[in-house]
PDB file of C-alpha atoms in Angstrom:
ATOM      1  CA  UNK E   1     -34.617  21.370 -11.533  1.00  0.00           C
ATOM      2  CA  UNK E   2     -32.150  21.649 -14.409  1.00  0.00           C
ATOM      3  CA  UNK E   3     -29.550  23.007 -12.023  1.00  0.00           C
ATOM      4  CA  UNK E   4     -29.911  19.930  -9.811  1.00  0.00           C
ATOM      5  CA  UNK E   5     -29.537  17.605 -12.794  1.00  0.00           C
ATOM      6  CA  UNK E   6     -26.469  19.489 -13.932  1.00  0.00           C
ATOM      7  CA  UNK E   7     -24.929  19.228 -10.446  1.00  0.00           C
ATOM      8  CA  UNK E   8     -25.566  15.482 -10.373  1.00  0.00           C
ATOM      9  CA  UNK E   9     -23.959  15.064 -13.794  1.00  0.00           C
ATOM     10  CA  UNK E  10     -20.946  17.114 -12.748  1.00  0.00           C
ATOM     11  CA  UNK E  11     -20.567  15.064  -9.560  1.00  0.00           C
ATOM     12  CA  UNK E  12     -20.716  11.836 -11.557  1.00  0.00           C
ATOM     13  CA  UNK E  13     -18.197  13.168 -14.049  1.00  0.00           C
ATOM     14  CA  UNK E  14     -15.847  14.124 -11.227  1.00  0.00           C
ATOM     15  CA  UNK E  15     -16.083  10.639  -9.709  1.00  0.00           C
ATOM     16  CA  UNK E  16     -15.466   9.005 -13.065  1.00  0.00           C
ATOM     17  CA  UNK E  17     -12.465  11.283 -13.584  1.00  0.00           C
ATOM     18  CA  UNK E  18     -11.129  10.374 -10.129  1.00  0.00           C
ATOM     19  CA  UNK E  19     -11.617   6.675 -10.875  1.00  0.00           C
ATOM     20  CA  UNK E  20      -9.787   7.073 -14.166  1.00  0.00           C
ATOM     21  CA  UNK E  21      -6.924   8.866 -12.408  1.00  0.00           C
ATOM     22  CA  UNK E  22      -6.572   6.142  -9.784  1.00  0.00           C
ATOM     23  CA  UNK E  23      -6.715   3.478 -12.475  1.00  0.00           C
ATOM     24  CA  UNK E  24      -4.171   5.261 -14.668  1.00  0.00           C
ATOM     25  CA  UNK E  25      -1.726   5.640 -11.787  1.00  0.00           C
ATOM     26  CA  UNK E  26      -1.998   2.003 -10.816  1.00  0.00           C
ATOM     27  CA  UNK E  27      -1.781   0.719 -14.384  1.00  0.00           C
ATOM     28  CA  UNK E  28       1.271   2.920 -14.853  1.00  0.00           C
ATOM     29  CA  UNK E  29       2.857   1.197 -11.876  1.00  0.00           C
ATOM     30  CA  UNK E  30       2.462  -2.138 -13.662  1.00  0.00           C
ATOM     31  CA  UNK E  31       4.797  -0.950 -16.416  1.00  0.00           C
ATOM     32  CA  UNK E  32       7.337   0.187 -13.826  1.00  0.00           C
ATOM     33  CA  UNK E  33       7.531  -3.262 -12.223  1.00  0.00           C
ATOM     34  CA  UNK E  34      10.045  -4.660 -14.702  1.00  0.00           C
ATOM     35  CA  UNK E  35      12.146  -1.483 -14.684  1.00  0.00           C
ATOM     36  CA  UNK E  36      13.062  -1.511 -10.975  1.00  0.00           C
ATOM     37  CA  UNK E  37      13.771  -5.130  -9.970  1.00  0.00           C
ATOM     38  CA  UNK E  38      17.079  -4.333  -8.287  1.00  0.00           C
ATOM     39  CA  UNK E  39      16.189  -0.993  -6.713  1.00  0.00           C
ATOM     40  CA  UNK E  40      13.090  -2.443  -5.067  1.00  0.00           C
ATOM     41  CA  UNK E  41      15.148  -3.763  -2.172  1.00  0.00           C
ATOM     42  CA  UNK E  42      18.188  -1.472  -2.229  1.00  0.00           C
ATOM     43  CA  UNK E  43      17.243   2.201  -1.943  1.00  0.00           C
ATOM     44  CA  UNK E  44      20.884   3.104  -1.149  1.00  0.00           C
ATOM     45  CA  UNK E  45      22.274   1.174  -4.092  1.00  0.00           C
ATOM     46  CA  UNK E  46      23.137  -1.752  -1.829  1.00  0.00           C
ATOM     47  CA  UNK E  47      25.184   0.316   0.618  1.00  0.00           C
ATOM     48  CA  UNK E  48      24.321   0.221   4.322  1.00  0.00           C
ATOM     49  CA  UNK E  49      23.408   3.713   5.642  1.00  0.00           C
ATOM     50  CA  UNK E  50      25.991   5.035   8.089  1.00  0.00           C
ATOM     51  CA  UNK E  51      24.507   8.376   9.201  1.00  0.00           C
ATOM     52  CA  UNK E  52      21.154   9.629  10.459  1.00  0.00           C
ATOM     53  CA  UNK E  53      20.436  11.432   7.182  1.00  0.00           C
ATOM     54  CA  UNK E  54      21.422   8.462   5.035  1.00  0.00           C
ATOM     55  CA  UNK E  55      19.274   6.152   7.154  1.00  0.00           C
ATOM     56  CA  UNK E  56      16.301   8.515   7.059  1.00  0.00           C
ATOM     57  CA  UNK E  57      16.486   9.009   3.282  1.00  0.00           C
ATOM     58  CA  UNK E  58      16.862   5.274   2.776  1.00  0.00           C
ATOM     59  CA  UNK E  59      13.799   4.701   4.939  1.00  0.00           C
ATOM     60  CA  UNK E  60      11.829   7.244   2.929  1.00  0.00           C
ATOM     61  CA  UNK E  61      12.922   5.661  -0.325  1.00  0.00           C
ATOM     62  CA  UNK E  62      12.362   1.960   0.270  1.00  0.00           C
ATOM     63  CA  UNK E  63       8.537   1.948   0.369  1.00  0.00           C
ATOM     64  CA  UNK E  64       8.427   4.224  -2.703  1.00  0.00           C
ATOM     65  CA  UNK E  65      10.902   2.662  -5.131  1.00  0.00           C
ATOM     66  CA  UNK E  66       9.799  -0.823  -4.102  1.00  0.00           C
ATOM     67  CA  UNK E  67       6.707  -0.973  -6.334  1.00  0.00           C
ATOM     68  CA  UNK E  68       5.275  -3.969  -4.470  1.00  0.00           C
ATOM     69  CA  UNK E  69       5.452  -2.082  -1.157  1.00  0.00           C
ATOM     70  CA  UNK E  70       4.131   1.136  -2.688  1.00  0.00           C
ATOM     71  CA  UNK E  71       1.111  -0.535  -4.277  1.00  0.00           C
ATOM     72  CA  UNK E  72       0.205  -2.350  -1.074  1.00  0.00           C
ATOM     73  CA  UNK E  73       0.527   0.830   0.985  1.00  0.00           C
ATOM     74  CA  UNK E  74      -1.819   2.611  -1.441  1.00  0.00           C
ATOM     75  CA  UNK E  75      -4.205  -0.334  -1.246  1.00  0.00           C
ATOM     76  CA  UNK E  76      -4.206  -0.184   2.548  1.00  0.00           C
ATOM     77  CA  UNK E  77      -5.229   3.477   2.417  1.00  0.00           C
ATOM     78  CA  UNK E  78      -8.014   2.738  -0.068  1.00  0.00           C
ATOM     79  CA  UNK E  79      -9.250  -0.142   2.091  1.00  0.00           C
ATOM     80  CA  UNK E  80      -9.413   2.278   5.010  1.00  0.00           C
ATOM     81  CA  UNK E  81     -11.560   4.594   2.870  1.00  0.00           C
ATOM     82  CA  UNK E  82     -14.124   1.822   2.450  1.00  0.00           C
ATOM     83  CA  UNK E  83     -14.676   1.541   6.199  1.00  0.00           C
ATOM     84  CA  UNK E  84     -17.423   3.741   7.615  1.00  0.00           C
ATOM     85  CA  UNK E  85     -15.761   4.168  11.008  1.00  0.00           C
ATOM     86  CA  UNK E  86     -12.183   4.126  12.297  1.00  0.00           C
ATOM     87  CA  UNK E  87     -10.836   3.036   8.912  1.00  0.00           C
ATOM     88  CA  UNK E  88      -7.603   4.906   9.577  1.00  0.00           C
ATOM     89  CA  UNK E  89      -6.741   2.083  11.994  1.00  0.00           C
ATOM     90  CA  UNK E  90      -5.897  -0.102   8.992  1.00  0.00           C
ATOM     91  CA  UNK E  91      -2.894   1.910   7.675  1.00  0.00           C
ATOM     92  CA  UNK E  92      -1.795   2.647  11.250  1.00  0.00           C
ATOM     93  CA  UNK E  93      -1.724  -1.073  12.088  1.00  0.00           C
ATOM     94  CA  UNK E  94       0.115  -1.795   8.852  1.00  0.00           C
ATOM     95  CA  UNK E  95       2.835   0.770   9.581  1.00  0.00           C
ATOM     96  CA  UNK E  96       3.387  -0.517  13.119  1.00  0.00           C
ATOM     97  CA  UNK E  97       3.555  -4.071  11.769  1.00  0.00           C
ATOM     98  CA  UNK E  98       6.258  -3.132   9.238  1.00  0.00           C
ATOM     99  CA  UNK E  99       8.424  -1.833  12.082  1.00  0.00           C
ATOM    100  CA  UNK E 100       7.874  -5.127  13.917  1.00  0.00           C
ATOM    101  CA  UNK E 101       8.776  -7.048  10.752  1.00  0.00           C
ATOM    102  CA  UNK E 102      12.040  -5.135  10.416  1.00  0.00           C
ATOM    103  CA  UNK E 103      12.841  -5.865  14.072  1.00  0.00           C
ATOM    104  CA  UNK E 104      12.240  -9.565  13.433  1.00  0.00           C
ATOM    105  CA  UNK E 105      14.706  -9.478  10.550  1.00  0.00           C
ATOM    106  CA  UNK E 106      17.296  -7.677  12.661  1.00  0.00           C
ATOM    107  CA  UNK E 107      16.968 -10.402  15.300  1.00  0.00           C
ATOM    108  CA  UNK E 108      18.041 -12.905  12.609  1.00  0.00           C
ATOM    109  CA  UNK E 109      14.693 -14.693  12.779  1.00  0.00           C
ATOM    110  CA  UNK E 110      13.823 -16.239   9.423  1.00  0.00           C
ATOM    111  CA  UNK E 111      10.329 -15.864   8.007  1.00  0.00           C
ATOM    112  CA  UNK E 112       9.282 -18.289   5.246  1.00  0.00           C
ATOM    113  CA  UNK E 113       8.413 -17.427   1.629  1.00  0.00           C
ATOM    114  CA  UNK E 114       8.562 -13.670   2.237  1.00  0.00           C
ATOM    115  CA  UNK E 115       8.393 -12.541  -1.403  1.00  0.00           C
ATOM    116  CA  UNK E 116       5.555 -14.960  -2.119  1.00  0.00           C
ATOM    117  CA  UNK E 117       3.488 -13.646   0.785  1.00  0.00           C
ATOM    118  CA  UNK E 118       4.203 -10.017  -0.117  1.00  0.00           C
ATOM    119  CA  UNK E 119       3.036 -10.669  -3.677  1.00  0.00           C
ATOM    120  CA  UNK E 120      -0.024 -12.563  -2.480  1.00  0.00           C
ATOM    121  CA  UNK E 121      -0.883  -9.708  -0.103  1.00  0.00           C
ATOM    122  CA  UNK E 122      -1.109  -7.278  -3.037  1.00  0.00           C
ATOM    123  CA  UNK E 123      -3.453  -9.608  -4.914  1.00  0.00           C
ATOM    124  CA  UNK E 124      -5.571 -10.128  -1.800  1.00  0.00           C
ATOM    125  CA  UNK E 125      -5.788  -6.381  -1.159  1.00  0.00           C
ATOM    126  CA  UNK E 126      -6.945  -5.906  -4.742  1.00  0.00           C
ATOM    127  CA  UNK E 127      -9.637  -8.536  -4.285  1.00  0.00           C
ATOM    128  CA  UNK E 128     -10.843  -6.860  -1.089  1.00  0.00           C
ATOM    129  CA  UNK E 129     -11.043  -3.529  -2.919  1.00  0.00           C
ATOM    130  CA  UNK E 130     -12.803  -4.957  -5.961  1.00  0.00           C
ATOM    131  CA  UNK E 131     -15.567  -6.655  -3.992  1.00  0.00           C
ATOM    132  CA  UNK E 132     -19.028  -5.132  -4.185  1.00  0.00           C
ATOM    133  CA  UNK E 133     -19.535  -5.549  -0.431  1.00  0.00           C
ATOM    134  CA  UNK E 134     -16.685  -4.181   1.753  1.00  0.00           C
ATOM    135  CA  UNK E 135     -15.015  -6.599   4.161  1.00  0.00           C
ATOM    136  CA  UNK E 136     -15.134  -6.040   7.916  1.00  0.00           C
ATOM    137  CA  UNK E 137     -12.762  -3.621   9.614  1.00  0.00           C
ATOM    138  CA  UNK E 138     -11.442  -6.410  11.854  1.00  0.00           C
ATOM    139  CA  UNK E 139     -10.590  -8.673   8.908  1.00  0.00           C
ATOM    140  CA  UNK E 140      -8.876  -5.887   6.977  1.00  0.00           C
ATOM    141  CA  UNK E 141      -6.887  -4.782  10.029  1.00  0.00           C
ATOM    142  CA  UNK E 142      -5.683  -8.303  10.832  1.00  0.00           C
ATOM    143  CA  UNK E 143      -4.806  -9.010   7.191  1.00  0.00           C
ATOM    144  CA  UNK E 144      -2.931  -5.707   6.832  1.00  0.00           C
ATOM    145  CA  UNK E 145      -1.055  -6.353  10.073  1.00  0.00           C
ATOM    146  CA  UNK E 146       0.097  -9.815   8.999  1.00  0.00           C
ATOM    147  CA  UNK E 147       1.105  -8.507   5.578  1.00  0.00           C
ATOM    148  CA  UNK E 148       2.889  -5.583   7.227  1.00  0.00           C
ATOM    149  CA  UNK E 149       5.161  -7.931   9.164  1.00  0.00           C
ATOM    150  CA  UNK E 150       6.361  -9.504   5.913  1.00  0.00           C
ATOM    151  CA  UNK E 151       6.731  -6.166   4.118  1.00  0.00           C
ATOM    152  CA  UNK E 152       8.719  -4.879   7.104  1.00  0.00           C
ATOM    153  CA  UNK E 153      10.855  -8.011   7.098  1.00  0.00           C
ATOM    154  CA  UNK E 154      11.820  -7.186   3.502  1.00  0.00           C
ATOM    155  CA  UNK E 155      12.667  -3.610   4.557  1.00  0.00           C
ATOM    156  CA  UNK E 156      15.078  -4.998   7.130  1.00  0.00           C
ATOM    157  CA  UNK E 157      17.341  -6.437   4.422  1.00  0.00           C
ATOM    158  CA  UNK E 158      18.645  -2.936   3.579  1.00  0.00           C
ATOM    159  CA  UNK E 159      19.600  -2.005   7.131  1.00  0.00           C
ATOM    160  CA  UNK E 160      21.206  -5.163   8.548  1.00  0.00           C
ATOM    161  CA  UNK E 161      24.554  -4.221  10.091  1.00  0.00           C
ATOM    162  CA  UNK E 162      23.838  -0.493  10.405  1.00  0.00           C
ATOM    163  CA  UNK E 163      24.687   1.538  13.492  1.00  0.00           C
ATOM    164  CA  UNK E 164      21.909   2.412  15.964  1.00  0.00           C
ATOM    165  CA  UNK E 165      21.538   6.023  14.771  1.00  0.00           C
ATOM    166  CA  UNK E 166      21.139   5.073  11.096  1.00  0.00           C
ATOM    167  CA  UNK E 167      18.848   2.208  12.039  1.00  0.00           C
ATOM    168  CA  UNK E 168      16.550   4.438  14.096  1.00  0.00           C
ATOM    169  CA  UNK E 169      16.442   7.020  11.283  1.00  0.00           C
ATOM    170  CA  UNK E 170      15.638   4.283   8.763  1.00  0.00           C
ATOM    171  CA  UNK E 171      12.699   3.056  10.850  1.00  0.00           C
ATOM    172  CA  UNK E 172      11.470   6.627  11.301  1.00  0.00           C
ATOM    173  CA  UNK E 173      11.747   7.321   7.574  1.00  0.00           C
ATOM    174  CA  UNK E 174       9.792   4.356   6.316  1.00  0.00           C
ATOM    175  CA  UNK E 175       7.120   4.724   8.998  1.00  0.00           C
ATOM    176  CA  UNK E 176       6.567   8.387   8.078  1.00  0.00           C
ATOM    177  CA  UNK E 177       6.412   7.820   4.308  1.00  0.00           C
ATOM    178  CA  UNK E 178       4.120   4.809   4.580  1.00  0.00           C
ATOM    179  CA  UNK E 179       1.742   6.647   6.894  1.00  0.00           C
ATOM    180  CA  UNK E 180       1.749   9.649   4.546  1.00  0.00           C
ATOM    181  CA  UNK E 181       0.997   7.488   1.498  1.00  0.00           C
ATOM    182  CA  UNK E 182      -1.696   5.531   3.352  1.00  0.00           C
ATOM    183  CA  UNK E 183      -3.422   8.671   4.623  1.00  0.00           C
ATOM    184  CA  UNK E 184      -3.228  10.316   1.177  1.00  0.00           C
ATOM    185  CA  UNK E 185      -4.805   7.238  -0.425  1.00  0.00           C
ATOM    186  CA  UNK E 186      -7.442   7.230   2.325  1.00  0.00           C
ATOM    187  CA  UNK E 187      -8.513  10.820   1.630  1.00  0.00           C
ATOM    188  CA  UNK E 188      -8.408  10.334  -2.146  1.00  0.00           C
ATOM    189  CA  UNK E 189     -10.562   7.242  -1.750  1.00  0.00           C
ATOM    190  CA  UNK E 190     -13.030   9.106   0.469  1.00  0.00           C
ATOM    191  CA  UNK E 191     -13.183  11.977  -1.998  1.00  0.00           C
ATOM    192  CA  UNK E 192     -13.679   9.649  -4.959  1.00  0.00           C
ATOM    193  CA  UNK E 193     -16.485   7.689  -3.306  1.00  0.00           C
ATOM    194  CA  UNK E 194     -18.275  10.732  -1.893  1.00  0.00           C
ATOM    195  CA  UNK E 195     -19.279  11.529   1.670  1.00  0.00           C
ATOM    196  CA  UNK E 196     -22.949  10.543   1.463  1.00  0.00           C
ATOM    197  CA  UNK E 197     -24.627   7.836   3.542  1.00  0.00           C
ATOM    198  CA  UNK E 198     -24.437   5.535   0.510  1.00  0.00           C
ATOM    199  CA  UNK E 199     -21.002   6.210  -1.019  1.00  0.00           C
ATOM    200  CA  UNK E 200     -20.194   5.268  -4.601  1.00  0.00           C
ATOM    201  CA  UNK E 201     -17.413   2.705  -4.244  1.00  0.00           C
ATOM    202  CA  UNK E 202     -17.027   2.154  -7.996  1.00  0.00           C
ATOM    203  CA  UNK E 203     -13.860   4.288  -8.290  1.00  0.00           C
ATOM    204  CA  UNK E 204     -12.169   2.300  -5.520  1.00  0.00           C
ATOM    205  CA  UNK E 205     -13.353  -0.965  -7.045  1.00  0.00           C
ATOM    206  CA  UNK E 206     -11.736   0.066 -10.345  1.00  0.00           C
ATOM    207  CA  UNK E 207      -8.504   0.678  -8.460  1.00  0.00           C
ATOM    208  CA  UNK E 208      -8.929  -2.750  -6.865  1.00  0.00           C
ATOM    209  CA  UNK E 209      -9.047  -4.436 -10.265  1.00  0.00           C
ATOM    210  CA  UNK E 210      -5.816  -2.680 -11.250  1.00  0.00           C
ATOM    211  CA  UNK E 211      -4.167  -3.750  -7.977  1.00  0.00           C
ATOM    212  CA  UNK E 212      -5.304  -7.324  -8.626  1.00  0.00           C
ATOM    213  CA  UNK E 213      -3.432  -7.179 -11.930  1.00  0.00           C
ATOM    214  CA  UNK E 214      -0.283  -5.880 -10.250  1.00  0.00           C
ATOM    215  CA  UNK E 215      -0.547  -8.483  -7.499  1.00  0.00           C
ATOM    216  CA  UNK E 216      -1.012 -11.280 -10.021  1.00  0.00           C
ATOM    217  CA  UNK E 217       2.057 -10.078 -11.924  1.00  0.00           C
ATOM    218  CA  UNK E 218       4.214 -10.088  -8.792  1.00  0.00           C
ATOM    219  CA  UNK E 219       2.809 -13.414  -7.609  1.00  0.00           C
ATOM    220  CA  UNK E 220       3.486 -15.028 -10.973  1.00  0.00           C
ATOM    221  CA  UNK E 221       7.051 -13.762 -10.846  1.00  0.00           C
ATOM    222  CA  UNK E 222       7.516 -15.049  -7.288  1.00  0.00           C
ATOM    223  CA  UNK E 223       6.205 -18.494  -8.185  1.00  0.00           C
ATOM    224  CA  UNK E 224       7.909 -18.905 -11.544  1.00  0.00           C
ATOM    225  CA  UNK E 225      11.121 -17.203 -10.452  1.00  0.00           C
TER     226      UNK E 225
END
């Protein structure tokens, strides 16, 4: 009997530790926001990639050094972890949508208020995560897809004018890194909430509150300039 109680306490402690880790990482990202305003949209220092390797590395870098994109990609993975079935569709749809968004930019089609929508998408993702009752898979997939188009449109700014080889490598790079981050967040979220029939979503909800704070910070900056 005592062994069972000890196991339960250890499991709870592990979940609390995981929640604290997620929260610490996300809060840490808040303090990085003001330190990378220029790099967020220029992973190659403003230079257009000219080779396959340069394009691929630039693609890998953009979703990581752009804190707004990184936080949303993590949020997408955590949202997937909340879904009981086929949750992995959410980050997959998001990644495909970012490629479409980049293509839209390269076709010189203008999308309105891009930065505002990107910032709002982070706040919305945080709200979805923080809710006691998870939202439907369909709603999360559609929302992530729409947001992905705008995030991808922002990615396109760094590759306009590049040759086909560098462009293809850039698309490959940011699709791979986003999918990797989303899947990693998905498995961390699953691990933190447990694999039982009634998972403990508190760790993910904590992360959601932190993401809300990051989203509000970006949204305030987008509105106030």
